[in-house]
Amino acid sequence: MKKRSLKINNKFPKKEKMRMSELKEGQKGTIVELNADEGMKERFLSLGMREGTEVKCLFSAFHGDPIAFEICGCTIALRKKDIKGISVFLLEEEKKEQYRILLAGNPNVGKSTLFNYMTGLHQHTGNWTGKTVEMARGICKQGEVFYEIYDLPGTYSLCSRSEEEKVAEQYLREETYDAVIVVCDAGSLKRNLILALEIMEITKNVVLCINLLDEAKKKGIVVDLKKLEQEMGVPVRGCTARTGEGVKELFMACKQAKKEKQEELLQQGEQEIAICTIDKKGEGEKKEEENFDIIRRAEEVANCVVTNTKAEYQKKERFLDSLLTKKSTGIPIMLFLLFGVFWLTIKGANGPSAMLALGFEKLGMELERIFLEIHMPVWVQGLLLNGVYKVTSFVISVMLPPMAIFFPLFTILEDYGYLPRIAFNLDHLFSKCHACGKQALTMCMGFGCSAVGVTGCRIIDSPRERLIAVLTNCFVPCNGKFPTLVAMISVGMLFLGVKESFLSALLLMGAILLGVFMTFLMSFLLSVTILKGEPSAFTLELPPYRRPQFLKVIVRSFLDRTLFVLGRAMMTAMPAGVILWVASQIKWDGVAITIRFAQFLEPMGNAMGLDGVILSAFLFGFPANEIIVPIMLMLYSTSGTLVEFGQISGLQQMLLGAGWTIETIVCMCVFMLFHWPCSTTLLTIKKETNSVKWTLIAFLLPTAVGIIMCCFLHFLFAWKA
């Protein structure tokens, strides 16, 4: 595409012109020339950047790239190469009714929090851009009135690019609704009003919700809501979504909007003229000018209604950013936090796991006694106790404690706003791999669930980079792999005669970092082979730091994440236990068919430093990673019964009896890290890519890595011996 320079008749002071990327930390400039291709120019406009916009250089990554700027009151990270065509003038430093409602707004303005309060649902929220990638729907009742509420993914404008932005745009343009609540951050009103004005060009059934008033107050930002309502010409209500303050007033405003507005679409909406359309000859310039008008209007309104009484309110955030993003401190702090989370998880999980296992063992003995007293048939006893109860109790005792510790700690970092800083720090490395820094966010989502991480890849604009993120997402361990890694590392320490959780946490962190390293390596290999291409533009809003609501985080992470994942594991473990127990009772030449299958895989398992039973457990555990270990232990028992143990030392004795060594532990951990995704993740990949080819590649890629690494480790152990 041709690059064009768009100029307006703003009168700037006669000062030396310089590139925006040359601004030093703390310097301000006014954009005077915006040279970029059409795609980038539209992205810049959606962020509020135009000739006349004031920008401030805040800080840069320790590599010097990308750079974080303050633009329209928000912190935006941009790469140097993407802004090389932007010139600035340096500024001197300055001291039974039913309603259908859509929730729209920029990312990270509290839409999901507002949605949760309105509907009583518990959609997961996070303090980073792109957390919501799918539309959520909920129903609530206010008096005799029912409200059907849709939480749309965050979008900066109606010029959609990424997949989640397309969902929001589609509903705003095509669906019928009674009102749109445009949620704005009181601390970033200038930028948020751009989307509000765009939506008002589609429909007049708009209610403006000014959220996060409590945070704005702490920062010394005051918004004149009455004056804003006069300027915008639509109802404006203040709100604090966390506490529910102002929510009732929002509902009343929506009712009033439906009554007062008779026509939902303006004439240009009916003629299907999109704000971002530039296909027709001459239409680009016209729409460009419309975009300029919207940005100017947003700036005028914001300047008119917003007062800042604390000019230095961002000093604390800038100090934290300087610690978390500098070369000398950024990566060390990230590794320290990662180690701290893992150490607390391992240190805190061992005791509860042993107590749960012992409790389940005693309960199992009591159930066995009851079954004998009522003369239950032997095969029914075996099916229920050995096939269902023991497998399920193992999954609970091994998985519940580490997840109950890990998820709240991870959620605290997420709510505080730290994850986008990780993406900011890692963008340089992802750029070297010809990928996108936002992949760091989807990688973090994969720690919870690989399927969720795959869905989260929608936040990446480039189809090529999005596909790279999808194919490499399962290289970091998900919740199903994580407890097994904890257990295997703990057993390995006992093999070595060490009980120090500090060393266990270091080894676990090393395993995680190995997964991250393989993510970088595979991303690079894909980008230079079957997915060739250069890295696309990188824009990422760095949200303000927010103090997490610790009690709410603990409760919600336990209910929404821990119990949800545990429930899914139990639903998978119970039928798997039944099938495996039944299969163990079927004999072929006097040997159970499960053992025959393990014997068939024995040569391949030995070549990988494992055995046939372990490979069989991985294959039978395809529905969910959580059931691999209990299946393995059942296969080791010739009766197909899961032998109980009360603590990790009991597991150690079982594995020693099966012939395990340190080599087996190491290869088991590596193959647990790198093997095929579970069935749920593969189905999600098929849905997201709509391709059998890419789904097959997603299956084979980590599997090949795991097999090669295990074979190499087996060679090293054999050579050393």
XYZ file of C-alpha atoms in Angstrom:
721
model
C 0.000 0.000 0.000
C 1.074 3.559 -0.581
C 2.119 5.617 2.398
C 0.489 8.967 2.675
C 1.119 11.955 4.844
C -2.043 13.439 6.296
C -1.770 17.044 7.383
C -4.214 19.360 9.001
C -4.066 23.096 9.456
C -2.914 23.073 13.049
C -0.504 25.849 13.928
C 2.413 24.458 15.843
C 5.203 26.473 17.423
C 8.295 26.738 15.295
C 10.418 24.026 16.813
C 12.687 21.348 15.443
C 10.853 18.317 14.123
C 11.985 14.864 15.308
C 10.869 11.281 15.102
C 8.467 10.049 17.746
C 10.776 7.106 18.462
C 13.563 9.572 19.366
C 11.679 11.011 22.325
C 13.512 10.358 25.543
C 11.913 9.157 28.741
C 9.723 11.900 30.177
C 9.688 14.025 26.996
C 6.459 15.173 25.376
C 5.753 15.858 21.750
C 2.923 16.879 19.458
C 2.361 14.764 16.352
C 2.797 16.860 13.195
C 3.154 14.186 10.540
C 1.646 10.699 10.398
C 3.280 8.571 7.722
C 2.117 4.946 7.665
C 0.367 2.475 5.429
C -3.417 2.362 5.517
C -3.639 -0.531 7.985
C -1.290 1.030 10.517
C -2.852 4.456 10.080
C -6.269 3.066 10.974
C -4.785 1.412 14.046
C -3.132 4.680 15.106
C -6.392 6.570 14.635
C -8.285 4.051 16.739
C -5.761 4.680 19.519
C -6.405 8.417 19.323
C -3.239 9.307 17.398
C -3.516 12.052 14.783
C -1.797 15.287 13.822
C -2.088 17.464 16.909
C -2.200 14.625 19.432
C 0.134 15.031 22.378
C 2.299 12.019 23.263
C 4.702 11.426 26.115
C 7.538 8.904 26.207
C 7.251 6.959 29.462
C 9.784 4.137 29.348
C 11.172 1.446 27.074
C 11.901 -2.240 27.424
C 15.439 -3.032 28.496
C 16.277 -3.792 24.855
C 15.195 -0.274 23.953
C 12.240 -1.610 21.994
C 9.217 -1.488 22.287
C 8.567 1.921 23.833
C 5.665 2.837 26.114
C 3.942 6.169 25.425
C 1.153 8.028 27.168
C -1.479 8.649 24.483
C -4.897 10.081 25.303
C -4.367 9.260 28.974
C -3.476 5.594 28.357
C -0.175 3.726 28.323
C 0.420 2.254 24.855
C 3.444 0.149 23.847
C 4.673 0.586 20.255
C 7.607 -0.794 18.308
C 10.163 1.637 16.857
C 9.791 0.310 13.318
C 6.021 0.860 13.396
C 6.330 4.559 14.331
C 9.365 5.447 12.241
C 7.140 7.544 9.968
C 5.630 9.617 12.786
C 7.174 13.039 13.383
C 6.611 15.249 16.420
C 7.479 18.676 17.709
C 9.150 18.445 21.087
C 7.182 20.215 23.804
C 8.699 21.778 26.846
C 8.149 19.843 30.095
C 5.108 21.036 32.063
C 4.541 21.063 35.829
C -42.111 -7.577 32.712
C -40.616 -5.693 30.341
C -37.668 -7.222 28.625
C -34.598 -5.385 27.510
C -31.667 -6.537 25.450
C -28.542 -4.619 26.432
C -25.037 -4.723 25.025
C -21.995 -3.841 27.132
C -19.369 -2.281 24.867
C -16.140 -0.461 25.510
C -12.390 -0.408 25.192
C -10.432 -3.309 26.683
C -9.738 -3.184 30.388
C -12.436 -0.692 31.405
C -14.282 -3.077 33.739
C -16.991 -4.396 31.419
C -16.756 -7.964 32.690
C -16.805 -6.787 36.310
C -19.935 -4.771 35.572
C -21.440 -7.758 33.737
C -20.769 -10.022 36.721
C -22.426 -7.607 39.139
C -25.437 -7.075 36.890
C -26.075 -10.750 36.173
C -24.682 -12.482 39.249
C -22.495 -14.603 36.980
C -18.792 -15.104 37.449
C -17.102 -14.484 34.149
C -13.369 -14.467 34.815
C -11.862 -10.995 34.809
C -8.276 -9.847 34.595
C -6.338 -6.603 34.579
C -5.029 -6.803 31.033
C -6.155 -6.051 27.524
C -7.858 -8.893 25.666
C -8.944 -10.937 28.708
C -12.446 -11.295 27.255
C -12.256 -12.941 23.835
C -15.767 -14.331 23.616
C -19.176 -12.800 24.124
C -20.858 -13.678 27.421
C -24.616 -13.614 28.002
C -26.530 -13.270 31.251
C -30.031 -12.598 32.528
C -30.972 -10.433 35.481
C -34.180 -9.108 36.998
C -34.804 -5.651 38.411
C -38.241 -5.545 39.971
C -40.570 -6.840 37.253
C -38.185 -6.053 34.436
C -35.919 -8.669 32.836
C -32.638 -7.681 31.242
C -30.744 -9.823 28.767
C -27.159 -8.568 28.907
C -24.317 -9.302 26.494
C -20.709 -8.605 27.453
C -18.896 -7.897 24.184
C -15.126 -8.294 23.817
C -13.233 -5.048 24.233
C -12.478 -3.077 21.097
C -10.805 0.258 20.460
C -12.913 1.104 17.423
C -15.417 -0.309 14.954
C -12.598 -0.972 12.475
C -12.194 -4.562 13.617
C -8.966 -6.473 13.055
C -8.559 -9.230 15.614
C -11.146 -11.973 15.999
C -12.598 -10.760 19.298
C -13.004 -7.226 17.896
C -14.988 -8.670 14.985
C -17.427 -10.258 17.438
C -18.043 -6.889 19.108
C -18.416 -5.042 15.811
C -20.795 -7.639 14.397
C -23.181 -7.375 17.324
C -23.073 -3.594 17.379
C -23.769 -3.303 13.657
C -26.099 -6.201 12.947
C -27.966 -7.295 16.065
C -31.114 -5.748 17.478
C -30.947 -4.377 20.988
C -32.684 -1.864 23.205
C -29.623 -0.055 24.475
C -25.847 -0.073 24.389
C -24.016 0.675 27.607
C -20.657 2.073 26.547
C -18.354 1.552 29.514
C -15.570 4.110 29.899
C -12.674 4.350 32.309
C -12.934 7.626 34.213
C -9.144 7.802 34.184
C -8.864 7.424 30.380
C -11.939 9.249 29.173
C -10.328 10.975 26.201
C -9.501 7.730 24.428
C -12.653 5.895 25.523
C -14.948 8.554 24.070
C -13.695 7.784 20.536
C -15.478 4.425 20.544
C -18.527 5.961 22.212
C -18.843 8.531 19.431
C -18.428 5.828 16.768
C -21.203 3.759 18.342
C -23.409 6.850 18.515
C -23.104 7.084 14.720
C -24.744 3.657 14.496
C -27.409 4.036 17.169
C -28.730 6.722 19.483
C -29.773 4.138 22.072
C -26.573 4.734 24.016
C -25.999 5.063 27.744
C -22.547 6.211 28.776
C -21.218 4.462 31.901
C -18.249 6.174 33.526
C -16.675 3.334 35.479
C -13.767 3.130 37.928
C -14.682 6.397 39.619
C -13.021 5.141 42.813
C -9.675 4.727 41.059
C -10.034 8.081 39.321
C -10.657 9.743 42.682
C -7.432 8.297 44.097
C -5.573 9.682 41.089
C -7.140 13.109 41.558
C -9.234 12.840 38.365
C -12.687 14.405 38.552
C -15.284 13.941 35.800
C -18.213 16.366 35.565
C -20.944 13.860 34.699
C -23.696 16.427 34.173
C -21.586 18.475 31.809
C -20.530 15.306 29.978
C -24.186 14.384 29.491
C -24.860 17.794 27.992
C -21.881 17.559 25.658
C -22.615 14.009 24.466
C -26.386 14.270 24.256
C -26.933 10.811 25.767
C -27.563 9.641 29.354
C -24.384 9.503 31.445
C -24.135 7.594 34.722
C -21.230 7.166 37.097
C -20.398 3.686 38.323
C -18.027 1.641 40.450
C -18.567 -1.882 39.120
C -16.628 -3.601 41.904
C -19.076 -2.468 44.557
C -22.154 -2.062 42.354
C -22.449 1.658 43.007
C -24.489 3.267 40.228
C -25.693 -0.008 38.638
C -29.379 0.618 39.403
C -29.121 4.034 37.794
C -27.699 2.372 34.675
C -30.724 0.095 34.396
C -33.078 3.068 34.750
C -31.165 4.987 32.092
C -31.491 2.029 29.698
C -35.257 1.993 30.195
C -35.426 5.700 29.537
C -33.249 5.381 26.429
C -35.602 2.803 24.944
C -38.601 5.021 25.482
C -37.045 8.185 24.120
C -35.270 6.808 21.065
C -37.562 5.602 18.296
C -34.987 5.044 15.599
C -31.995 2.845 16.447
C -29.942 3.246 13.284
C -28.892 6.433 11.578
C -29.260 6.792 7.831
C -25.581 6.053 7.187
C -25.850 2.833 9.182
C -28.771 1.687 7.021
C -26.724 2.435 3.934
C -24.018 0.121 5.340
C -21.337 2.804 5.392
C -18.712 1.677 7.926
C -16.439 4.158 9.608
C -13.382 2.182 8.561
C -14.454 1.576 4.915
C -11.897 2.894 2.445
C -12.539 0.683 -0.588
C -14.312 3.142 -2.856
C -12.375 5.787 -4.695
C -12.329 8.979 -2.673
C -14.130 7.302 0.198
C -10.896 6.826 2.161
C -10.262 10.561 2.477
C -13.848 11.182 3.476
C -13.840 8.551 6.201
C -10.423 9.671 7.309
C -11.772 13.145 7.899
C -14.723 11.640 9.780
C -12.257 9.818 12.012
C -10.394 13.070 12.603
C -13.659 14.755 13.547
C -14.466 12.006 16.035
C -11.026 12.205 17.629
C -11.202 16.002 17.810
C -14.650 15.830 19.350
C -13.516 13.258 21.928
C -10.589 15.463 22.904
C -12.771 18.555 23.160
C -15.335 16.833 25.357
C -12.730 15.213 27.600
C -10.832 18.462 28.047
C -14.093 20.157 28.912
C -15.328 17.720 31.577
C -12.176 16.227 33.138
C -10.175 17.942 35.863
C -6.911 16.596 37.237
C -6.209 17.759 40.777
C -3.114 15.572 41.284
C -0.673 16.111 38.472
C 1.846 13.687 39.986
C -0.543 10.791 40.563
C 1.343 8.515 38.131
C 4.699 8.729 39.931
C 4.107 5.478 41.806
C 3.125 3.596 38.658
C 6.102 4.932 36.744
C 8.390 3.830 39.578
C 6.914 0.325 39.473
C 7.236 0.253 35.684
C 10.871 1.263 35.980
C 11.454 -1.751 38.254
C 9.421 -4.276 36.292
C 10.621 -3.398 32.787
C 14.290 -2.453 33.087
C 17.010 -4.842 31.933
C 18.655 -5.022 35.337
C 15.463 -5.730 37.292
C 12.622 -6.762 34.936
C 13.636 -10.371 34.185
C 15.071 -11.067 37.688
C 11.798 -9.912 39.284
C 9.796 -12.056 36.861
C 11.897 -15.126 37.720
C 11.693 -14.366 41.434
C 7.897 -14.118 41.323
C 7.698 -17.306 39.273
C 9.915 -19.126 41.757
C 7.919 -17.751 44.702
C 4.632 -19.021 43.265
C 6.073 -22.491 42.663
C 7.803 -22.695 46.054
C 4.637 -21.750 47.898
C 2.695 -24.263 45.822
C 5.055 -27.167 46.528
C 5.631 -26.218 50.173
C 1.945 -25.858 50.876
C 0.595 -28.780 48.818
C 2.505 -31.767 50.232
C 0.816 -31.820 53.647
C -2.793 -31.411 52.447
C -2.225 -33.991 49.674
C -1.045 -36.571 52.202
C -3.990 -35.810 54.522
C -6.505 -36.125 51.687
C -4.972 -39.387 50.461
C -5.052 -40.838 53.993
C -8.643 -39.702 54.469
C -9.742 -41.249 51.177
C -7.943 -44.476 52.093
C -9.856 -44.747 55.378
C -13.132 -43.890 53.660
C -12.420 -46.548 51.023
C -11.890 -49.170 53.735
C -15.195 -48.174 55.306
C -16.981 -48.436 51.942
C -15.461 -51.870 51.381
C -16.743 -53.004 54.791
C -20.248 -51.731 53.975
C -20.234 -53.471 50.572
C -19.275 -56.756 52.252
C -22.011 -56.406 54.851
C -24.706 -55.922 52.207
C -23.250 -58.834 50.184
C -22.604 -56.762 47.094
C -21.352 -58.856 44.153
C -17.576 -58.961 43.881
C -17.515 -57.566 40.343
C -19.677 -54.591 41.394
C -17.345 -53.925 44.339
C -14.350 -53.978 42.016
C -16.067 -51.701 39.503
C -17.096 -49.097 42.084
C -14.126 -49.200 44.445
C -11.216 -49.999 42.158
C -12.587 -48.562 38.939
C -14.303 -45.393 40.152
C -13.530 -44.488 43.760
C -9.765 -45.008 43.895
C -9.048 -43.249 40.589
C -11.262 -40.302 41.494
C -9.855 -39.989 45.033
C -6.307 -40.056 43.629
C -7.100 -37.218 41.226
C -8.583 -35.136 44.053
C -5.772 -35.736 46.561
C -3.015 -35.040 44.025
C -4.610 -32.143 42.103
C -6.673 -30.175 44.607
C -3.959 -28.826 46.990
C -1.525 -27.490 44.345
C -4.332 -25.935 42.298
C -5.908 -24.358 45.384
C -2.579 -22.604 46.021
C -1.336 -21.915 42.496
C -4.498 -20.402 40.993
C -5.074 -17.705 43.671
C -1.403 -16.648 43.519
C -1.482 -16.473 39.737
C -4.803 -14.598 39.793
C -3.355 -11.987 42.169
C -0.545 -11.242 39.687
C -3.125 -11.140 36.911
C -5.449 -8.733 38.718
C -2.593 -6.481 39.742
C -1.754 -5.842 36.088
C 1.580 -7.653 35.928
C 0.908 -9.966 32.959
C 0.964 -7.179 30.323
C 4.375 -6.136 31.683
C 5.596 -9.689 31.034
C 4.360 -9.381 27.444
C 6.102 -6.009 27.193
C 9.408 -7.503 28.379
C 9.160 -10.576 26.158
C 8.068 -8.814 22.966
C 11.695 -8.346 21.906
C 12.256 -12.109 22.049
C 8.979 -12.892 20.280
C 9.860 -10.297 17.647
C 13.183 -12.097 17.085
C 11.102 -15.237 16.541
C 8.956 -13.309 14.016
C 6.011 -13.607 16.410
C 3.958 -11.201 18.539
C 4.551 -10.138 22.143
C 0.864 -10.705 22.902
C 1.671 -14.402 22.639
C 3.091 -14.038 26.155
C -0.456 -13.362 27.389
C -1.919 -16.420 25.649
C 1.008 -18.444 26.985
C 0.095 -17.343 30.523
C -3.522 -18.311 29.863
C -2.216 -21.756 28.890
C -0.943 -22.248 32.448
C -4.570 -22.463 33.486
C -5.892 -24.427 30.509
C -4.402 -24.973 27.054
C -7.860 -24.818 25.469
C -8.452 -21.387 27.033
C -5.012 -20.278 25.861
C -5.864 -21.340 22.301
C -9.102 -19.353 22.424
C -7.209 -16.382 23.840
C -5.029 -16.262 20.722
C -7.843 -14.243 19.140
C -6.304 -11.129 20.683
C -3.457 -11.395 18.140
C -4.274 -9.408 15.000
C -2.047 -11.174 12.466
C -3.516 -14.510 11.240
C 0.004 -15.915 10.802
C 1.132 -14.967 14.300
C -2.190 -16.104 15.751
C -1.650 -19.536 14.202
C 1.892 -19.724 15.593
C 0.519 -18.960 19.070
C -2.166 -21.654 18.679
C 0.320 -24.321 17.583
C 2.786 -23.589 20.404
C 0.384 -22.895 23.265
C 0.608 -26.373 24.804
C 4.402 -26.170 25.241
C 3.827 -24.631 28.677
C 2.205 -26.941 31.252
C -1.523 -26.596 31.844
C -3.358 -27.331 35.090
C -3.577 -31.025 34.175
C 0.203 -31.359 33.806
C 1.171 -29.100 36.684
C 0.180 -31.323 39.675
C 1.842 -34.341 38.031
C 5.059 -32.384 37.576
C 4.917 -31.368 41.240
C 4.423 -34.994 42.311
C 7.152 -36.358 40.009
C 9.693 -33.761 41.132
C 8.864 -34.477 44.784
C 9.383 -38.221 44.176
C 12.628 -37.475 42.352
C 13.898 -35.570 45.381
C 13.156 -38.624 47.538
C 15.028 -40.805 45.043
C 18.030 -38.548 45.681
C 17.470 -38.509 49.429
C 16.528 -34.797 49.445
C 13.366 -33.336 51.022
C 14.062 -29.650 50.412
C 11.087 -27.881 48.786
C 13.384 -24.992 47.796
C 15.256 -27.226 45.356
C 11.972 -28.740 44.155
C 10.676 -25.262 43.336
C 13.875 -24.491 41.411
C 13.494 -27.675 39.378
C 9.829 -26.945 38.707
C 10.694 -23.423 37.587
C 13.379 -24.913 35.354
C 10.761 -27.168 33.768
C 8.487 -24.190 33.167
C 11.339 -22.172 31.648
C 12.154 -25.134 29.404
C 8.565 -24.992 28.169
C 8.878 -21.245 27.556
C 12.184 -21.764 25.717
C 10.606 -24.411 23.479
C 7.753 -21.986 22.795
C 10.275 -19.449 21.485
C 12.200 -22.079 19.511
C 9.128 -23.633 17.878
C 7.689 -20.179 17.121
C 10.918 -19.294 15.314
C 11.068 -22.584 13.400
C 7.457 -22.248 12.301
C 8.002 -18.633 11.226
C 10.932 -19.538 8.965
C 9.352 -22.678 7.477
C 5.644 -23.316 6.998
C 4.537 -19.966 8.456
C 7.089 -17.592 6.990
C 6.691 -13.898 7.645
C 7.911 -10.840 9.467
C 6.478 -9.737 12.828
C 3.448 -7.508 12.515
C 2.843 -4.249 14.344
C 2.767 -4.461 18.122
C 0.361 -2.326 20.128
C -0.478 -3.240 23.701
C -2.155 -1.138 26.343
C -0.405 -1.398 29.697
C -3.216 -1.050 32.242
C -2.802 0.813 35.523
C -1.790 -1.214 38.554
C -4.767 -2.184 40.682
C -4.814 -3.593 44.167
C -6.512 -7.015 43.980
C -9.473 -7.789 46.191
C -7.665 -10.609 47.957
C -10.663 -12.311 49.588
C -12.624 -12.186 46.340
C -9.611 -13.497 44.407
C -9.244 -16.470 46.752
C -12.936 -17.359 46.681
C -13.434 -16.860 42.960
C -10.223 -18.597 41.875
C -11.142 -21.565 44.050
C -14.720 -21.782 42.811
C -14.236 -20.741 39.178
C -10.866 -22.303 38.444
C -9.863 -24.932 40.993
C -13.238 -26.628 41.439
C -14.100 -26.258 37.752
C -10.880 -27.937 36.652
C -11.149 -30.550 39.392
C -14.737 -31.321 38.396
C -13.722 -31.785 34.774
C -10.901 -34.099 35.841
C -13.259 -36.180 37.999
C -15.819 -36.475 35.201
C -13.053 -37.775 32.968
C -11.407 -39.965 35.597
C -14.530 -41.878 36.621
C -15.422 -43.378 33.213
C -11.719 -43.889 32.447
C -11.341 -45.846 35.687
C -14.352 -48.004 34.844
C -13.162 -48.733 31.302
C -9.640 -49.528 32.462
C -10.844 -51.822 35.257
C -13.116 -53.704 32.866
C -10.290 -53.993 30.321
C -7.971 -55.350 33.018
C -10.435 -58.190 33.664
C -10.424 -59.292 30.021
C -7.687 -61.878 29.474
C -5.804 -62.882 26.338
C -3.818 -66.089 26.854
C -4.103 -65.487 30.570
C -2.792 -61.891 30.383
C -4.963 -58.751 30.608
C -5.276 -56.916 27.286
C -4.070 -53.720 28.969
C -0.815 -55.485 29.861
C -0.570 -56.863 26.321
C -0.865 -53.348 24.975
C 1.824 -52.114 27.382
C 4.099 -54.961 26.315
C 3.621 -53.946 22.679
C 4.789 -50.395 23.500
C 7.681 -51.541 25.715
C 10.461 -51.243 23.075
C 9.494 -47.698 22.168
C 9.132 -46.785 25.837
C 12.588 -48.154 26.645
C 14.101 -46.114 23.807
C 12.634 -43.002 25.445
C 13.839 -43.840 28.968
C 10.313 -44.868 29.941
C 8.400 -48.149 29.616
C 5.312 -49.511 27.884
C 3.058 -48.886 30.873
C 3.907 -45.173 30.949
C 3.264 -44.773 27.206
C -0.021 -46.684 27.571
C -1.062 -44.326 30.372
C -0.363 -41.311 28.148
C -2.451 -42.810 25.349
C -5.326 -43.809 27.643
C -5.085 -40.364 29.272
C -5.773 -38.569 25.989
C -9.150 -37.212 27.253
C -7.404 -35.303 30.083
C -3.834 -35.052 31.376
C -5.092 -35.257 34.948
C -5.745 -39.018 34.729
C -2.372 -40.148 33.311
C -0.763 -40.980 36.666
C -3.731 -42.899 38.164
C -4.029 -44.891 34.924
C -0.308 -45.647 35.055
C -0.563 -46.876 38.640
C -3.547 -49.090 37.772
C -1.618 -50.629 34.876
C 1.322 -51.389 37.146
C -1.061 -53.443 39.286
C -1.819 -56.746 37.569
C -5.318 -56.677 39.064
C -6.111 -53.322 37.501
C -6.586 -51.841 40.970
C -5.126 -48.488 41.980
C -2.991 -49.121 45.053
C -3.495 -46.454 47.698
C -0.769 -44.460 49.401
C -0.974 -41.866 52.121
C 1.922 -39.607 51.124
C 4.592 -38.994 48.483
C 6.903 -41.550 50.094
C 4.270 -44.207 49.393
C 4.251 -43.214 45.720
C 8.048 -43.439 45.763
C 7.930 -47.038 46.980
C 5.369 -47.974 44.313
C 7.478 -46.503 41.527
C 10.677 -48.084 42.859
C 8.882 -51.426 42.801
C 7.989 -50.793 39.146
C 11.658 -50.316 38.309
C 11.763 -46.534 38.114
C 15.065 -44.668 38.334
C 16.116 -41.024 38.224
C 16.257 -41.406 34.434
C 12.604 -42.494 34.391
C 11.604 -39.509 36.549
C 13.435 -37.026 34.290
C 12.067 -38.515 31.054
C 8.565 -38.690 32.582
C 8.692 -34.980 33.429
C 9.957 -34.094 29.947
C 7.290 -36.155 28.191
C 4.653 -34.718 30.512
C 5.790 -31.283 29.364
C 5.908 -32.173 25.671
C 3.301 -34.528 24.308
C 0.083 -34.223 22.365
C -2.600 -31.807 23.627
C -5.617 -33.282 25.383
C -8.821 -33.959 23.467
C -10.478 -30.723 24.630
C -7.550 -28.623 23.408
C -7.437 -30.369 20.027
C -11.160 -29.816 19.522
C -10.644 -26.146 20.377
C -7.777 -25.901 17.875
C -9.982 -27.471 15.198
C -12.702 -24.943 15.984
C -10.349 -21.942 15.977
C -8.404 -22.894 12.819
C -11.219 -24.702 11.005
C -8.499 -26.958 9.615
C -7.723 -30.659 10.068
C -4.200 -29.963 8.768
C -3.296 -27.461 11.496
C -4.980 -29.588 14.160
C -2.823 -32.539 13.104
C 0.298 -30.355 13.196
C -0.682 -29.155 16.686
C -0.857 -32.831 17.704
C 2.431 -33.904 16.099
C 4.622 -30.880 16.928
C 4.870 -31.236 20.740
C 4.805 -35.036 20.445
C 7.848 -35.027 18.165
C 9.668 -32.661 20.531
C 8.895 -34.890 23.517
C 10.002 -38.098 21.793
C 13.247 -36.573 20.505
C 14.146 -35.045 23.878
C 13.387 -38.249 25.801
C 15.449 -40.334 23.366
C 18.323 -37.866 23.728
C 18.123 -37.980 27.534
C 18.064 -41.788 27.446
C 21.211 -41.717 25.311
C 22.939 -39.378 27.791
C 22.046 -41.570 30.779
C 23.199 -44.694 28.930
C 26.429 -43.007 27.887
C 27.111 -41.802 31.417
C 26.500 -45.285 32.784
